[in-house]
Amino acid sequence: MKDVRIWDGPSAATDEAQTASNPTRRSFLRIGAAAVGGMAALAAALSPLRELDPEDLPDVEEFLQKHYKEMTAVEMEAALARIRANVADRFGVEPTIRDPKPLDGVEFVYALNLSRCIGCRKCVHACVAENNQSRSPEIQYIRVIEMPRGTLDVEKGDHHYDRPQVPDTAHFYMPVQCHQCANPPCVKVCPVEATWQEPDGITVIDYDWCIGCRYCEAACPYWARRFNFAQPSLPADELNPDMSYLSNRPRERGVMEKCHFCLHRTREGRMPACLEACPTGARKFGNVLDSKSEVSEILKTKRVFVLKEEVGTLPRFFYYFDERYPNTIDPEALVIAEQLREEEGDAFGAMDVGAAGRLVIARASGMSTEETCA
Amino acid sequence: MKMYLKFLSRCFRLSFVGDARYYAWMFGLTIVVLVGINAYCKQFVQGLATTGMTDQVSWGFYIANFTFLVGMAAAAVMLVIPVYIYRNRELHDLVIFGELFAIAAIVMAMLFVTVDLGRPDRGMHLLMRFNFPSSMLTWDVLVLNGYLFLNLHICGYLIYCAYRKQRPSALFYVPFVFIAIAWAISIHTVTAFLYSGLGGRPFWNSAIIAPRFLASAFAAGPAFLILTLSVLKACTSYQVPEKALMTLRSIVTIALAISMFLLISEAFTEFYTQSAHGASAHYLYLGLHGRTALVPWIWSAIALNTVALAILFTGWSRKPVVLHTACIMLIVGIWIEKGMGLIVPAFVPTPLGEIVEYVPTLNELFVTLGIWAFGLLVYTILVRVTVPVLAGRLTHDQRFRQTLEAEYAA
């Protein structure tokens, strides 16, 4: 076989007398040509990087920012100022971003009355509107499962139910979101401590620290975590400017996010957006350390249960059926469903509402917020 | 020091020397690497949405290949154990090729994890807040890097000694060889624990995962070495004793038999019990609610492995062509079984019972091929340099021209 060489071997000299006089020059030219060709090919391979939006790249401050738990108060102020400027720049809105701390003597739990859930998915859309999730692709923290009566096996449920009329009385509806476990597997597996449990029981994520390995998503038994596979898109007029560092500030591509019990609201004495949006009052939220709270009362008096108790995660999210209506939906809730259906038509109960429908719901939930505050 | 740098520069120059087949091979690999880089740049710009992964199936092809390659790296130890524990002389000189492959495999495995990250730019966060010992991923980072350095040290030391025409001092490498034996088992065990420790994924949450990983790795790894050594035998003057290949053949046969046994044990438990925990296994082997994307894959894997095992059990597999065919079959079989067959079904159905199937995208395949090509490029260069050094054609007291002359003569 005839040798093809980039580096000139000595035998090349015997092949051609001509090159024997100047082997170094010939090999230099060959190496040069190979190097130039190689560089050109590499440049061509790297060409997609030209489409990189400079705004998507982390700036120096973000790159050098410390882990949440290591930041001093001053450093946190600087980080918040950076995010504020960034949001103002991107969305043209000056947000009120802050870092509310967990309150002493508070441990939040959620309780959900399955007899009153009508499967309308208002909680799903209120959550998206509140927490600045990406709209395209749409990221939803809450998944409502339509379950046949007589089982709690989620594999028998339907995630994508799309009926002209909810609720369907042969089913019950089970919304699932982050259970804020007391023994969270997601926290255990994170290699960089980007997610942890706060003293008030809320498991949070430092979006500026997450490396996007998705191990937490694999570890979660409740499928509560969501990943930003693409750059999140959020129209400026849908931005919720009321935000905090650990909850609903806009996220970036390549990081994990999930339900945080609306901590920017709940740590300041308000209720989570999903609860406020619920038209039937199926959702109950509060401080379990306060023995007089509604959730404490429910835990004491109702036959509550948690999902997948056998995996040992100790969820802070409890379900129960109203003893009066073990096999039907609460008639009061059915009346509410009937009214809403008349008012809202096709948008009622839909899984993905279009941009227009979402605005309607956002406005509706905004109104209910004002009512609650008053 | 100066001498060492000269050694490295000579190795670098030597890696550009070869016959037409060598250039064609290296050129082809380089093209594939460039295609892979191009695909990764697209992924870097647009995010992991360029892959087939979703919130439902959040790990896919990259992690599957990572798992397979960790096993391949660990399998180098199956050459080392016979030599250093059972004093098998035939394999002695071949150990180094196994360890060189371990280096290439670890490099590939690490690249696969890196391309799977959503934010590779934050890699240094690993150094700043390392969640050890809680996260099994941090264990994996430690053992993989440790194994890489152990093998770099052992190979580097032995090759450099040969270059300097010195007898290697046992003190400087034998203890490391023994550490590497235990370490090799640890890298695959830790990688198995990464999955088996997750209570929310019943398909992985099984004590048999780690033994299954080891058994399948100890079949696929030595099978790959049989192929490599046969290429060396055909393309270079390097002497590969027939007996060595036959020892590897027995190792592959036994490991594959154990691997198949463990697979059957696992399948029995899942299917006989008929509990809800078996949904993923059901999806993998038979399909679930009419979704059958993985069914053809796993049955091809089982068919490949069964036929390979049957061939290996017979004396027919002493014939090189037959042996090579069986090796290729079982490598592909185990790659499917451990890749698509182990990673993806754990996500189907999701913990909330939703069924979303996963198919890798073209871009994802290009990135994967690019990493494989890069690993083979690294391995080829390592072997290409090592052969003349061990044969005494590249030593410190020779001029580089003499080496080249010897190379062309060889």
PDB file of C-alpha atoms in Angstrom, chain A residues 27-286:
ATOM      1  CA  SER A  27       6.294  18.633   4.812  1.00  0.00           C
ATOM      2  CA  PHE A  28       5.875  22.194   6.024  1.00  0.00           C
ATOM      3  CA  LEU A  29       3.513  22.924   3.163  1.00  0.00           C
ATOM      4  CA  ARG A  30       1.556  19.752   3.789  1.00  0.00           C
ATOM      5  CA  ILE A  31       1.220  20.365   7.495  1.00  0.00           C
ATOM      6  CA  GLY A  32       0.238  23.936   6.772  1.00  0.00           C
ATOM      7  CA  ALA A  33      -2.425  22.891   4.310  1.00  0.00           C
ATOM      8  CA  ALA A  34      -3.781  20.265   6.704  1.00  0.00           C
ATOM      9  CA  ALA A  35      -3.842  22.786   9.564  1.00  0.00           C
ATOM     10  CA  VAL A  36      -5.626  25.437   7.490  1.00  0.00           C
ATOM     11  CA  GLY A  37      -8.155  22.864   6.258  1.00  0.00           C
ATOM     12  CA  GLY A  38      -8.696  21.648   9.809  1.00  0.00           C
ATOM     13  CA  MET A  39      -9.252  25.156  11.148  1.00  0.00           C
ATOM     14  CA  ALA A  40     -11.705  25.944   8.362  1.00  0.00           C
ATOM     15  CA  ALA A  41     -13.650  22.766   9.080  1.00  0.00           C
ATOM     16  CA  LEU A  42     -13.696  23.569  12.800  1.00  0.00           C
ATOM     17  CA  ALA A  43     -14.917  27.099  12.110  1.00  0.00           C
ATOM     18  CA  ALA A  44     -17.702  25.690   9.951  1.00  0.00           C
ATOM     19  CA  ALA A  45     -18.652  23.241  12.711  1.00  0.00           C
ATOM     20  CA  LEU A  46     -18.802  26.061  15.270  1.00  0.00           C
ATOM     21  CA  SER A  47     -20.883  28.327  13.034  1.00  0.00           C
ATOM     22  CA  PRO A  48     -24.233  27.792  14.873  1.00  0.00           C
ATOM     23  CA  LEU A  49     -22.730  29.767  17.765  1.00  0.00           C
ATOM     24  CA  ARG A  50     -23.184  32.918  15.675  1.00  0.00           C
ATOM     25  CA  GLU A  51     -26.912  32.704  16.373  1.00  0.00           C
ATOM     26  CA  LEU A  52     -26.302  32.936  20.098  1.00  0.00           C
ATOM     27  CA  ASP A  53     -28.269  35.829  21.508  1.00  0.00           C
ATOM     28  CA  PRO A  54     -25.865  37.856  23.696  1.00  0.00           C
ATOM     29  CA  GLU A  55     -28.776  38.516  26.064  1.00  0.00           C
ATOM     30  CA  ASP A  56     -29.069  34.796  26.748  1.00  0.00           C
ATOM     31  CA  LEU A  57     -25.515  34.617  28.003  1.00  0.00           C
ATOM     32  CA  PRO A  58     -24.890  35.167  31.697  1.00  0.00           C
ATOM     33  CA  ASP A  59     -23.270  38.524  32.436  1.00  0.00           C
ATOM     34  CA  VAL A  60     -20.191  38.692  34.645  1.00  0.00           C
ATOM     35  CA  GLU A  61     -22.162  39.484  37.803  1.00  0.00           C
ATOM     36  CA  GLU A  62     -24.470  36.537  37.296  1.00  0.00           C
ATOM     37  CA  PHE A  63     -21.544  34.277  36.473  1.00  0.00           C
ATOM     38  CA  LEU A  64     -19.746  35.206  39.693  1.00  0.00           C
ATOM     39  CA  GLN A  65     -22.864  35.295  41.866  1.00  0.00           C
ATOM     40  CA  LYS A  66     -22.638  33.139  44.980  1.00  0.00           C
ATOM     41  CA  HIS A  67     -24.991  30.385  46.111  1.00  0.00           C
ATOM     42  CA  TYR A  68     -28.151  31.758  47.742  1.00  0.00           C
ATOM     43  CA  LYS A  69     -27.103  30.611  51.197  1.00  0.00           C
ATOM     44  CA  GLU A  70     -23.688  32.227  50.911  1.00  0.00           C
ATOM     45  CA  MET A  71     -24.860  35.656  49.837  1.00  0.00           C
ATOM     46  CA  THR A  72     -24.710  38.446  52.414  1.00  0.00           C
ATOM     47  CA  ALA A  73     -27.600  40.915  52.659  1.00  0.00           C
ATOM     48  CA  VAL A  74     -25.628  43.389  50.565  1.00  0.00           C
ATOM     49  CA  GLU A  75     -24.824  40.825  47.930  1.00  0.00           C
ATOM     50  CA  MET A  76     -28.481  39.778  47.787  1.00  0.00           C
ATOM     51  CA  GLU A  77     -29.460  43.422  47.277  1.00  0.00           C
ATOM     52  CA  ALA A  78     -27.007  43.602  44.384  1.00  0.00           C
ATOM     53  CA  ALA A  79     -28.395  40.402  42.903  1.00  0.00           C
ATOM     54  CA  LEU A  80     -31.965  41.692  43.203  1.00  0.00           C
ATOM     55  CA  ALA A  81     -30.932  44.988  41.593  1.00  0.00           C
ATOM     56  CA  ARG A  82     -29.359  43.087  38.724  1.00  0.00           C
ATOM     57  CA  ILE A  83     -32.516  41.002  38.207  1.00  0.00           C
ATOM     58  CA  ARG A  84     -34.687  44.126  38.471  1.00  0.00           C
ATOM     59  CA  ALA A  85     -32.664  45.876  35.776  1.00  0.00           C
ATOM     60  CA  ASN A  86     -32.676  42.749  33.652  1.00  0.00           C
ATOM     61  CA  VAL A  87     -36.466  42.361  33.861  1.00  0.00           C
ATOM     62  CA  ALA A  88     -37.012  46.071  33.164  1.00  0.00           C
ATOM     63  CA  ASP A  89     -34.760  45.759  30.156  1.00  0.00           C
ATOM     64  CA  ARG A  90     -36.436  42.642  28.785  1.00  0.00           C
ATOM     65  CA  PHE A  91     -40.073  43.319  29.596  1.00  0.00           C
ATOM     66  CA  GLY A  92     -40.244  47.096  29.966  1.00  0.00           C
ATOM     67  CA  VAL A  93     -41.761  46.703  33.445  1.00  0.00           C
ATOM     68  CA  GLU A  94     -40.097  47.601  36.733  1.00  0.00           C
ATOM     69  CA  PRO A  95     -40.783  44.587  38.983  1.00  0.00           C
ATOM     70  CA  THR A  96     -41.057  44.634  42.761  1.00  0.00           C
ATOM     71  CA  ILE A  97     -38.558  41.879  43.420  1.00  0.00           C
ATOM     72  CA  ARG A  98     -37.603  40.941  46.955  1.00  0.00           C
ATOM     73  CA  ASP A  99     -36.421  37.990  49.015  1.00  0.00           C
ATOM     74  CA  PRO A 100     -39.008  37.231  51.704  1.00  0.00           C
ATOM     75  CA  LYS A 101     -37.640  34.953  54.431  1.00  0.00           C
ATOM     76  CA  PRO A 102     -39.488  32.058  56.084  1.00  0.00           C
ATOM     77  CA  LEU A 103     -41.451  33.130  59.163  1.00  0.00           C
ATOM     78  CA  ASP A 104     -40.728  31.710  62.599  1.00  0.00           C
ATOM     79  CA  GLY A 105     -43.235  29.163  63.846  1.00  0.00           C
ATOM     80  CA  VAL A 106     -44.675  28.593  60.400  1.00  0.00           C
ATOM     81  CA  GLU A 107     -44.820  25.325  58.486  1.00  0.00           C
ATOM     82  CA  PHE A 108     -47.052  25.384  55.446  1.00  0.00           C
ATOM     83  CA  VAL A 109     -49.260  22.495  54.405  1.00  0.00           C
ATOM     84  CA  TYR A 110     -51.859  22.122  51.712  1.00  0.00           C
ATOM     85  CA  ALA A 111     -55.108  20.160  51.943  1.00  0.00           C
ATOM     86  CA  LEU A 112     -57.349  19.399  48.986  1.00  0.00           C
ATOM     87  CA  ASN A 113     -60.959  18.318  49.165  1.00  0.00           C
ATOM     88  CA  LEU A 114     -61.373  15.886  46.264  1.00  0.00           C
ATOM     89  CA  SER A 115     -65.147  15.911  46.669  1.00  0.00           C
ATOM     90  CA  ARG A 116     -65.212  19.581  45.677  1.00  0.00           C
ATOM     91  CA  CYS A 117     -62.742  19.574  42.766  1.00  0.00           C
ATOM     92  CA  ILE A 118     -64.632  19.990  39.492  1.00  0.00           C
ATOM     93  CA  GLY A 119     -61.615  19.558  37.204  1.00  0.00           C
ATOM     94  CA  CYS A 120     -61.879  23.064  35.732  1.00  0.00           C
ATOM     95  CA  ARG A 121     -58.099  23.591  35.717  1.00  0.00           C
ATOM     96  CA  LYS A 122     -58.433  27.197  36.873  1.00  0.00           C
ATOM     97  CA  CYS A 123     -55.669  26.520  39.403  1.00  0.00           C
ATOM     98  CA  VAL A 124     -53.373  25.378  36.568  1.00  0.00           C
ATOM     99  CA  HIS A 125     -53.803  28.574  34.579  1.00  0.00           C
ATOM    100  CA  ALA A 126     -53.775  30.901  37.599  1.00  0.00           C
ATOM    101  CA  CYS A 127     -50.460  29.336  38.582  1.00  0.00           C
ATOM    102  CA  VAL A 128     -48.994  29.956  35.127  1.00  0.00           C
ATOM    103  CA  ALA A 129     -50.176  33.570  35.197  1.00  0.00           C
ATOM    104  CA  GLU A 130     -48.872  34.151  38.720  1.00  0.00           C
ATOM    105  CA  ASN A 131     -45.509  32.483  38.425  1.00  0.00           C
ATOM    106  CA  ASN A 132     -44.244  33.780  35.082  1.00  0.00           C
ATOM    107  CA  GLN A 133     -43.836  30.361  33.528  1.00  0.00           C
ATOM    108  CA  SER A 134     -42.856  30.077  29.900  1.00  0.00           C
ATOM    109  CA  ARG A 135     -45.956  30.319  27.685  1.00  0.00           C
ATOM    110  CA  SER A 136     -44.418  28.673  24.667  1.00  0.00           C
ATOM    111  CA  PRO A 137     -43.644  25.897  25.369  1.00  0.00           C
ATOM    112  CA  GLU A 138     -46.150  26.252  28.219  1.00  0.00           C
ATOM    113  CA  ILE A 139     -44.878  25.039  31.566  1.00  0.00           C
ATOM    114  CA  GLN A 140     -47.530  24.084  34.123  1.00  0.00           C
ATOM    115  CA  TYR A 141     -46.753  23.181  37.733  1.00  0.00           C
ATOM    116  CA  ILE A 142     -50.161  21.642  38.432  1.00  0.00           C
ATOM    117  CA  ARG A 143     -51.460  18.570  36.632  1.00  0.00           C
ATOM    118  CA  VAL A 144     -55.130  17.685  37.121  1.00  0.00           C
ATOM    119  CA  ILE A 145     -55.812  13.975  36.639  1.00  0.00           C
ATOM    120  CA  GLU A 146     -59.267  12.674  35.837  1.00  0.00           C
ATOM    121  CA  MET A 147     -59.626   9.504  37.887  1.00  0.00           C
ATOM    122  CA  PRO A 148     -62.239   6.769  37.628  1.00  0.00           C
ATOM    123  CA  ARG A 149     -64.039   6.293  40.931  1.00  0.00           C
ATOM    124  CA  GLY A 150     -62.906   3.350  43.026  1.00  0.00           C
ATOM    125  CA  THR A 151     -59.162   3.667  42.533  1.00  0.00           C
ATOM    126  CA  LEU A 152     -56.240   5.866  43.499  1.00  0.00           C
ATOM    127  CA  ASP A 153     -53.921   4.288  40.937  1.00  0.00           C
ATOM    128  CA  VAL A 154     -52.791   7.264  38.866  1.00  0.00           C
ATOM    129  CA  GLU A 155     -52.014   4.971  35.939  1.00  0.00           C
ATOM    130  CA  LYS A 156     -55.760   4.559  35.482  1.00  0.00           C
ATOM    131  CA  GLY A 157     -56.226   8.317  35.274  1.00  0.00           C
ATOM    132  CA  ASP A 158     -56.431  10.593  32.261  1.00  0.00           C
ATOM    133  CA  HIS A 159     -54.119  13.607  32.106  1.00  0.00           C
ATOM    134  CA  HIS A 160     -55.456  15.022  28.880  1.00  0.00           C
ATOM    135  CA  TYR A 161     -59.187  14.848  29.485  1.00  0.00           C
ATOM    136  CA  ASP A 162     -60.967  17.233  27.178  1.00  0.00           C
ATOM    137  CA  ARG A 163     -64.724  17.148  27.628  1.00  0.00           C
ATOM    138  CA  PRO A 164     -67.413  19.573  26.642  1.00  0.00           C
ATOM    139  CA  GLN A 165     -68.555  19.374  30.255  1.00  0.00           C
ATOM    140  CA  VAL A 166     -66.538  19.041  33.448  1.00  0.00           C
ATOM    141  CA  PRO A 167     -66.988  17.527  35.907  1.00  0.00           C
ATOM    142  CA  ASP A 168     -67.921  14.117  34.618  1.00  0.00           C
ATOM    143  CA  THR A 169     -69.753  12.452  37.474  1.00  0.00           C
ATOM    144  CA  ALA A 170     -68.263   9.001  36.837  1.00  0.00           C
ATOM    145  CA  HIS A 171     -64.862  10.475  37.715  1.00  0.00           C
ATOM    146  CA  PHE A 172     -63.204  12.521  40.378  1.00  0.00           C
ATOM    147  CA  TYR A 173     -60.475  15.061  39.710  1.00  0.00           C
ATOM    148  CA  MET A 174     -57.094  15.046  41.417  1.00  0.00           C
ATOM    149  CA  PRO A 175     -54.777  18.049  41.000  1.00  0.00           C
ATOM    150  CA  VAL A 176     -51.109  17.190  41.678  1.00  0.00           C
ATOM    151  CA  GLN A 177     -48.314  19.681  42.247  1.00  0.00           C
ATOM    152  CA  CYS A 178     -45.130  19.771  44.329  1.00  0.00           C
ATOM    153  CA  HIS A 179     -45.898  18.054  47.631  1.00  0.00           C
ATOM    154  CA  GLN A 180     -43.151  19.960  49.503  1.00  0.00           C
ATOM    155  CA  CYS A 181     -42.044  16.694  51.106  1.00  0.00           C
ATOM    156  CA  ALA A 182     -40.474  16.679  54.541  1.00  0.00           C
ATOM    157  CA  ASN A 183     -38.093  14.024  53.216  1.00  0.00           C
ATOM    158  CA  PRO A 184     -37.532  15.276  49.676  1.00  0.00           C
ATOM    159  CA  PRO A 185     -35.639  12.913  47.321  1.00  0.00           C
ATOM    160  CA  CYS A 186     -35.042  15.784  44.893  1.00  0.00           C
ATOM    161  CA  VAL A 187     -32.992  17.703  47.474  1.00  0.00           C
ATOM    162  CA  LYS A 188     -30.966  14.628  48.366  1.00  0.00           C
ATOM    163  CA  VAL A 189     -29.825  13.982  44.799  1.00  0.00           C
ATOM    164  CA  CYS A 190     -28.923  17.508  43.637  1.00  0.00           C
ATOM    165  CA  PRO A 191     -25.152  17.480  43.065  1.00  0.00           C
ATOM    166  CA  VAL A 192     -24.701  21.226  43.645  1.00  0.00           C
ATOM    167  CA  GLU A 193     -27.251  21.974  46.413  1.00  0.00           C
ATOM    168  CA  ALA A 194     -29.223  24.164  44.024  1.00  0.00           C
ATOM    169  CA  THR A 195     -32.455  22.960  45.672  1.00  0.00           C
ATOM    170  CA  TRP A 196     -33.163  22.704  49.382  1.00  0.00           C
ATOM    171  CA  GLN A 197     -35.915  22.706  51.983  1.00  0.00           C
ATOM    172  CA  GLU A 198     -36.609  25.970  53.802  1.00  0.00           C
ATOM    173  CA  PRO A 199     -37.559  26.044  57.516  1.00  0.00           C
ATOM    174  CA  ASP A 200     -41.206  26.685  56.608  1.00  0.00           C
ATOM    175  CA  GLY A 201     -41.255  23.412  54.641  1.00  0.00           C
ATOM    176  CA  ILE A 202     -41.036  24.830  51.119  1.00  0.00           C
ATOM    177  CA  THR A 203     -38.491  23.219  48.817  1.00  0.00           C
ATOM    178  CA  VAL A 204     -36.974  25.984  46.692  1.00  0.00           C
ATOM    179  CA  ILE A 205     -34.564  26.252  43.776  1.00  0.00           C
ATOM    180  CA  ASP A 206     -31.826  28.821  43.218  1.00  0.00           C
ATOM    181  CA  TYR A 207     -32.342  29.304  39.476  1.00  0.00           C
ATOM    182  CA  ASP A 208     -28.943  30.967  39.236  1.00  0.00           C
ATOM    183  CA  TRP A 209     -27.199  27.940  40.704  1.00  0.00           C
ATOM    184  CA  CYS A 210     -28.907  24.981  38.971  1.00  0.00           C
ATOM    185  CA  ILE A 211     -26.679  23.254  36.413  1.00  0.00           C
ATOM    186  CA  GLY A 212     -29.577  21.516  34.670  1.00  0.00           C
ATOM    187  CA  CYS A 213     -28.633  17.854  35.195  1.00  0.00           C
ATOM    188  CA  ARG A 214     -32.299  16.911  35.813  1.00  0.00           C
ATOM    189  CA  TYR A 215     -31.421  14.339  38.487  1.00  0.00           C
ATOM    190  CA  CYS A 216     -34.069  15.918  40.762  1.00  0.00           C
ATOM    191  CA  GLU A 217     -36.661  15.485  38.026  1.00  0.00           C
ATOM    192  CA  ALA A 218     -35.805  11.773  37.825  1.00  0.00           C
ATOM    193  CA  ALA A 219     -35.960  11.461  41.623  1.00  0.00           C
ATOM    194  CA  CYS A 220     -39.363  13.105  42.176  1.00  0.00           C
ATOM    195  CA  PRO A 221     -42.133  10.496  42.720  1.00  0.00           C
ATOM    196  CA  TYR A 222     -44.844  13.082  41.998  1.00  0.00           C
ATOM    197  CA  TRP A 223     -43.586  14.399  38.667  1.00  0.00           C
ATOM    198  CA  ALA A 224     -43.620  17.876  40.156  1.00  0.00           C
ATOM    199  CA  ARG A 225     -40.513  19.359  38.545  1.00  0.00           C
ATOM    200  CA  ARG A 226     -40.275  21.095  35.190  1.00  0.00           C
ATOM    201  CA  PHE A 227     -37.253  21.858  33.085  1.00  0.00           C
ATOM    202  CA  ASN A 228     -36.692  24.743  30.688  1.00  0.00           C
ATOM    203  CA  PHE A 229     -35.688  22.770  27.620  1.00  0.00           C
ATOM    204  CA  ALA A 230     -35.902  25.934  25.511  1.00  0.00           C
ATOM    205  CA  GLN A 231     -35.526  29.636  26.246  1.00  0.00           C
ATOM    206  CA  PRO A 232     -38.772  30.462  28.096  1.00  0.00           C
ATOM    207  CA  SER A 233     -41.004  32.869  26.209  1.00  0.00           C
ATOM    208  CA  LEU A 234     -43.213  35.197  28.198  1.00  0.00           C
ATOM    209  CA  PRO A 235     -45.065  38.092  26.542  1.00  0.00           C
ATOM    210  CA  ALA A 236     -44.325  41.400  28.296  1.00  0.00           C
ATOM    211  CA  ASP A 237     -48.011  42.128  28.892  1.00  0.00           C
ATOM    212  CA  GLU A 238     -48.415  38.832  30.729  1.00  0.00           C
ATOM    213  CA  LEU A 239     -45.534  39.378  33.145  1.00  0.00           C
ATOM    214  CA  ASN A 240     -46.435  39.373  36.823  1.00  0.00           C
ATOM    215  CA  PRO A 241     -44.198  42.106  38.267  1.00  0.00           C
ATOM    216  CA  ASP A 242     -44.805  41.008  41.867  1.00  0.00           C
ATOM    217  CA  MET A 243     -41.905  38.592  42.268  1.00  0.00           C
ATOM    218  CA  SER A 244     -39.231  37.151  44.544  1.00  0.00           C
ATOM    219  CA  TYR A 245     -35.799  35.586  44.155  1.00  0.00           C
ATOM    220  CA  LEU A 246     -36.752  32.037  45.131  1.00  0.00           C
ATOM    221  CA  SER A 247     -40.137  31.913  43.456  1.00  0.00           C
ATOM    222  CA  ASN A 248     -41.569  33.524  40.346  1.00  0.00           C
ATOM    223  CA  ARG A 249     -38.858  35.724  38.867  1.00  0.00           C
ATOM    224  CA  PRO A 250     -38.350  34.896  35.175  1.00  0.00           C
ATOM    225  CA  ARG A 251     -36.239  31.795  34.649  1.00  0.00           C
ATOM    226  CA  GLU A 252     -33.710  31.030  31.973  1.00  0.00           C
ATOM    227  CA  ARG A 253     -33.143  28.200  29.576  1.00  0.00           C
ATOM    228  CA  GLY A 254     -31.564  25.054  31.037  1.00  0.00           C
ATOM    229  CA  VAL A 255     -32.744  25.285  34.656  1.00  0.00           C
ATOM    230  CA  MET A 256     -35.318  23.464  36.771  1.00  0.00           C
ATOM    231  CA  GLU A 257     -38.413  25.021  38.295  1.00  0.00           C
ATOM    232  CA  LYS A 258     -41.498  23.887  40.223  1.00  0.00           C
ATOM    233  CA  CYS A 259     -44.276  24.901  42.621  1.00  0.00           C
ATOM    234  CA  HIS A 260     -43.061  26.855  45.660  1.00  0.00           C
ATOM    235  CA  PHE A 261     -46.431  27.383  47.373  1.00  0.00           C
ATOM    236  CA  CYS A 262     -46.306  30.978  45.991  1.00  0.00           C
ATOM    237  CA  LEU A 263     -43.852  31.891  48.723  1.00  0.00           C
ATOM    238  CA  HIS A 264     -43.723  35.546  47.628  1.00  0.00           C
ATOM    239  CA  ARG A 265     -47.404  35.675  48.588  1.00  0.00           C
ATOM    240  CA  THR A 266     -47.706  33.158  51.397  1.00  0.00           C
ATOM    241  CA  ARG A 267     -44.719  34.462  53.380  1.00  0.00           C
ATOM    242  CA  GLU A 268     -46.421  37.856  53.297  1.00  0.00           C
ATOM    243  CA  GLY A 269     -49.756  36.599  54.591  1.00  0.00           C
ATOM    244  CA  ARG A 270     -51.581  35.966  51.329  1.00  0.00           C
ATOM    245  CA  MET A 271     -52.902  32.716  49.881  1.00  0.00           C
ATOM    246  CA  PRO A 272     -51.367  30.828  46.930  1.00  0.00           C
ATOM    247  CA  ALA A 273     -52.680  31.801  43.480  1.00  0.00           C
ATOM    248  CA  CYS A 274     -54.076  28.304  42.838  1.00  0.00           C
ATOM    249  CA  LEU A 275     -56.173  28.509  46.003  1.00  0.00           C
ATOM    250  CA  GLU A 276     -57.541  31.943  45.119  1.00  0.00           C
ATOM    251  CA  ALA A 277     -58.459  30.768  41.629  1.00  0.00           C
ATOM    252  CA  CYS A 278     -60.354  27.716  42.848  1.00  0.00           C
ATOM    253  CA  PRO A 279     -64.062  28.498  42.315  1.00  0.00           C
ATOM    254  CA  THR A 280     -65.329  25.778  44.668  1.00  0.00           C
ATOM    255  CA  GLY A 281     -63.049  26.212  47.663  1.00  0.00           C
ATOM    256  CA  ALA A 282     -61.598  22.716  47.300  1.00  0.00           C
ATOM    257  CA  ARG A 283     -58.145  24.019  48.216  1.00  0.00           C
ATOM    258  CA  LYS A 284     -57.093  24.786  51.776  1.00  0.00           C
ATOM    259  CA  PHE A 285     -53.718  26.177  52.777  1.00  0.00           C
ATOM    260  CA  GLY A 286     -52.174  27.308  56.026  1.00  0.00           C
TER     261      GLY A 286
END
